[in-house]
PDB file of C-alpha atoms in Angstrom:
ATOM      1  CA  UNK A 808      -1.345  -2.111 -22.829  1.00 38.00           C
ATOM      2  CA  UNK A 809      -2.470   0.045 -20.346  1.00 38.00           C
ATOM      3  CA  UNK A 810      -1.854  -1.583 -16.979  1.00 38.00           C
ATOM      4  CA  UNK A 811       0.063  -1.437 -13.983  1.00 38.00           C
ATOM      5  CA  UNK A 812       3.108  -3.758 -13.765  1.00 38.00           C
ATOM      6  CA  UNK A 813       5.877  -4.656 -11.053  1.00 39.00           C
ATOM      7  CA  UNK A 814       9.022  -5.737 -13.231  1.00 37.00           C
ATOM      8  CA  UNK A 815      11.823  -8.161 -12.388  1.00 34.00           C
ATOM      9  CA  UNK A 816      11.815 -10.398  -9.937  1.00 37.00           C
ATOM     10  CA  UNK A 817      10.195 -13.625  -8.725  1.00 37.00           C
ATOM     11  CA  UNK A 818       6.569 -15.262  -8.016  1.00 43.00           C
ATOM     12  CA  UNK A 819       5.995 -19.039  -7.838  1.00 44.00           C
ATOM     13  CA  UNK A 820       3.947 -19.643 -10.989  1.00 43.00           C
ATOM     14  CA  UNK A 821       5.019 -16.305 -12.846  1.00 43.00           C
ATOM     15  CA  UNK A 822       7.270 -15.338 -15.476  1.00 46.00           C
ATOM     16  CA  UNK A 823       9.307 -13.501 -13.052  1.00 48.00           C
ATOM     17  CA  UNK A 824       8.543 -10.194 -14.228  1.00 53.00           C
ATOM     18  CA  UNK A 825       8.066  -8.597 -10.503  1.00 53.00           C
ATOM     19  CA  UNK A 826       9.423  -8.845  -7.021  1.00 51.00           C
ATOM     20  CA  UNK A 827       8.055  -7.846  -3.445  1.00 53.00           C
ATOM     21  CA  UNK A 828      10.743  -8.117  -1.043  1.00 50.00           C
ATOM     22  CA  UNK A 829       7.978  -8.652   1.858  1.00 50.00           C
ATOM     23  CA  UNK A 830       5.632 -10.837   0.087  1.00 53.00           C
ATOM     24  CA  UNK A 831       7.327 -14.458  -1.168  1.00 51.00           C
ATOM     25  CA  UNK A 832       3.416 -15.670  -1.906  1.00 65.00           C
ATOM     26  CA  UNK A 833       0.210 -14.325  -2.184  1.00 74.00           C
ATOM     27  CA  UNK A 834      -2.458 -14.469   0.714  1.00 79.00           C
ATOM     28  CA  UNK A 835      -5.111 -15.824  -1.707  1.00 86.00           C
ATOM     29  CA  UNK A 836      -4.908 -17.829  -5.034  1.00 92.00           C
ATOM     30  CA  UNK A 837      -8.031 -18.042  -7.370  1.00 94.00           C
ATOM     31  CA  UNK A 838      -8.081 -20.605 -10.195  1.00 96.00           C
ATOM     32  CA  UNK A 839     -10.573 -19.279 -12.907  1.00 97.00           C
ATOM     33  CA  UNK A 840     -12.029 -20.532 -15.885  1.00 97.00           C
ATOM     34  CA  UNK A 841     -11.981 -18.668 -19.234  1.00 97.00           C
ATOM     35  CA  UNK A 842     -15.188 -16.198 -18.664  1.00 96.00           C
ATOM     36  CA  UNK A 843     -15.190 -16.803 -15.043  1.00 97.00           C
ATOM     37  CA  UNK A 844     -15.456 -13.500 -12.679  1.00 96.00           C
ATOM     38  CA  UNK A 845     -14.180 -12.981  -9.434  1.00 95.00           C
ATOM     39  CA  UNK A 846     -14.516  -9.804  -7.303  1.00 92.00           C
ATOM     40  CA  UNK A 847     -13.315  -7.889  -4.128  1.00 89.00           C
ATOM     41  CA  UNK A 848     -14.394  -4.941  -2.154  1.00 87.00           C
ATOM     42  CA  UNK A 849     -11.603  -2.797  -1.742  1.00 79.00           C
ATOM     43  CA  UNK A 850     -11.702  -0.970   1.485  1.00 75.00           C
ATOM     44  CA  UNK A 851      -8.513   0.939   0.794  1.00 67.00           C
ATOM     45  CA  UNK A 852      -5.816   1.159  -1.550  1.00 65.00           C
ATOM     46  CA  UNK A 853      -2.205  -0.554  -2.028  1.00 74.00           C
ATOM     47  CA  UNK A 854      -4.246  -4.278  -2.225  1.00 84.00           C
ATOM     48  CA  UNK A 855      -2.589  -6.311  -5.178  1.00 88.00           C
ATOM     49  CA  UNK A 856      -3.769  -8.849  -7.538  1.00 90.00           C
ATOM     50  CA  UNK A 857      -1.176 -10.482  -9.596  1.00 90.00           C
ATOM     51  CA  UNK A 858      -1.717 -12.882 -12.638  1.00 93.00           C
ATOM     52  CA  UNK A 859       0.222 -15.699 -12.062  1.00 93.00           C
ATOM     53  CA  UNK A 860      -1.506 -17.705 -15.579  1.00 95.00           C
ATOM     54  CA  UNK A 861      -3.441 -16.896 -18.400  1.00 97.00           C
ATOM     55  CA  UNK A 862      -4.657 -13.527 -18.802  1.00 97.00           C
ATOM     56  CA  UNK A 863      -7.488 -11.300 -17.141  1.00 97.00           C
ATOM     57  CA  UNK A 864      -9.495  -8.308 -17.524  1.00 97.00           C
ATOM     58  CA  UNK A 865      -9.477  -5.992 -14.594  1.00 95.00           C
ATOM     59  CA  UNK A 866     -11.923  -2.808 -13.439  1.00 94.00           C
ATOM     60  CA  UNK A 867     -12.175  -1.072 -10.276  1.00 92.00           C
ATOM     61  CA  UNK A 868     -14.816   1.308  -9.262  1.00 91.00           C
ATOM     62  CA  UNK A 869     -14.537   5.205 -10.340  1.00 90.00           C
ATOM     63  CA  UNK A 870     -11.984   4.527 -12.870  1.00 90.00           C
ATOM     64  CA  UNK A 871     -12.768   4.788 -16.398  1.00 91.00           C
ATOM     65  CA  UNK A 872      -9.660   2.658 -17.387  1.00 93.00           C
ATOM     66  CA  UNK A 873      -9.808  -0.828 -17.865  1.00 94.00           C
ATOM     67  CA  UNK A 874      -6.552  -3.351 -17.653  1.00 95.00           C
ATOM     68  CA  UNK A 875      -5.478  -6.049 -18.993  1.00 96.00           C
ATOM     69  CA  UNK A 876      -3.074  -8.570 -17.218  1.00 94.00           C
ATOM     70  CA  UNK A 877      -1.127 -11.345 -18.623  1.00 94.00           C
ATOM     71  CA  UNK A 878       0.833 -13.623 -16.722  1.00 92.00           C
ATOM     72  CA  UNK A 879       3.361 -12.177 -14.582  1.00 88.00           C
ATOM     73  CA  UNK A 880       1.782  -9.044 -14.410  1.00 90.00           C
ATOM     74  CA  UNK A 881       0.849  -7.411 -11.320  1.00 89.00           C
ATOM     75  CA  UNK A 882      -2.099  -4.732 -10.340  1.00 90.00           C
ATOM     76  CA  UNK A 883      -1.974  -2.461  -7.412  1.00 87.00           C
ATOM     77  CA  UNK A 884      -5.853  -1.347  -6.445  1.00 88.00           C
ATOM     78  CA  UNK A 885      -5.769   2.403  -6.371  1.00 84.00           C
ATOM     79  CA  UNK A 886      -9.378   3.362  -5.398  1.00 87.00           C
ATOM     80  CA  UNK A 887     -11.654   2.173  -2.672  1.00 88.00           C
ATOM     81  CA  UNK A 888     -14.626   0.209  -3.897  1.00 90.00           C
ATOM     82  CA  UNK A 889     -15.581  -2.649  -6.153  1.00 93.00           C
ATOM     83  CA  UNK A 890     -12.766  -4.273  -7.951  1.00 93.00           C
ATOM     84  CA  UNK A 891     -14.061  -6.776 -10.866  1.00 95.00           C
ATOM     85  CA  UNK A 892     -11.814  -9.399 -12.606  1.00 96.00           C
ATOM     86  CA  UNK A 893     -13.076 -11.822 -15.683  1.00 97.00           C
ATOM     87  CA  UNK A 894     -10.696 -14.239 -17.210  1.00 97.00           C
ATOM     88  CA  UNK A 895     -10.009 -14.070 -20.660  1.00 97.00           C
ATOM     89  CA  UNK A 896      -7.932 -17.379 -20.912  1.00 97.00           C
ATOM     90  CA  UNK A 897      -8.063 -20.415 -18.007  1.00 98.00           C
ATOM     91  CA  UNK A 898      -5.985 -17.979 -15.260  1.00 97.00           C
ATOM     92  CA  UNK A 899      -4.584 -18.302 -11.696  1.00 96.00           C
ATOM     93  CA  UNK A 900      -4.607 -15.359  -9.986  1.00 93.00           C
ATOM     94  CA  UNK A 901      -2.940 -14.004  -6.838  1.00 91.00           C
ATOM     95  CA  UNK A 902      -4.401 -11.307  -3.982  1.00 89.00           C
ATOM     96  CA  UNK A 903      -2.220  -9.711  -1.355  1.00 85.00           C
ATOM     97  CA  UNK A 904      -3.827  -7.670   1.017  1.00 80.00           C
ATOM     98  CA  UNK A 905      -1.244  -5.082   1.500  1.00 70.00           C
ATOM     99  CA  UNK A 906       1.854  -4.108   0.002  1.00 61.00           C
ATOM    100  CA  UNK A 907       3.072  -1.928   2.976  1.00 54.00           C
ATOM    101  CA  UNK A 908       6.263  -3.066   4.188  1.00 53.00           C
ATOM    102  CA  UNK A 909       7.218  -4.556   7.539  1.00 55.00           C
ATOM    103  CA  UNK A 910       8.716  -2.681  10.190  1.00 56.00           C
ATOM    104  CA  UNK A 911      12.295  -2.751  10.447  1.00 55.00           C
ATOM    105  CA  UNK A 912      13.457  -4.957  13.147  1.00 63.00           C
ATOM    106  CA  UNK A 913      17.164  -4.818  12.587  1.00 62.00           C
ATOM    107  CA  UNK A 914      19.895  -2.733  14.347  1.00 62.00           C
ATOM    108  CA  UNK A 915      21.478   0.603  12.561  1.00 58.00           C
ATOM    109  CA  UNK A 916      25.475   0.655  12.480  1.00 57.00           C
ATOM    110  CA  UNK A 917      26.631   3.865  13.344  1.00 56.00           C
ATOM    111  CA  UNK A 918      28.535   5.720  10.830  1.00 56.00           C
ATOM    112  CA  UNK A 919      31.119   8.199  11.794  1.00 55.00           C
ATOM    113  CA  UNK A 920      32.391  10.921   8.833  1.00 55.00           C
ATOM    114  CA  UNK A 921      35.205  13.048   9.479  1.00 54.00           C
TER     115      UNK A 921
END
């Protein structure tokens, strides 16, 4: 299968195949009937789609490849432009605007090496 996937972790309703330390839930959840389409206009990279249930087909503008995601898979938008999704089966899709890490706001401890 030719798709981008993140493995080993957790997401509500998914098969726990990915983890994102700064993302506990998607920004948007979309329920799709089999054959129903959904799309977004990607202004930049790093947006992420999560297949939380069912299976979906994804294509993005200027990419000759198509992608099929099944429950627990994630797709990282790699090009600006139109991204189209079509449900192959009844599906639940999660969408996150950004996977950029949040800035570190903690304190570093000082380590001294002799």
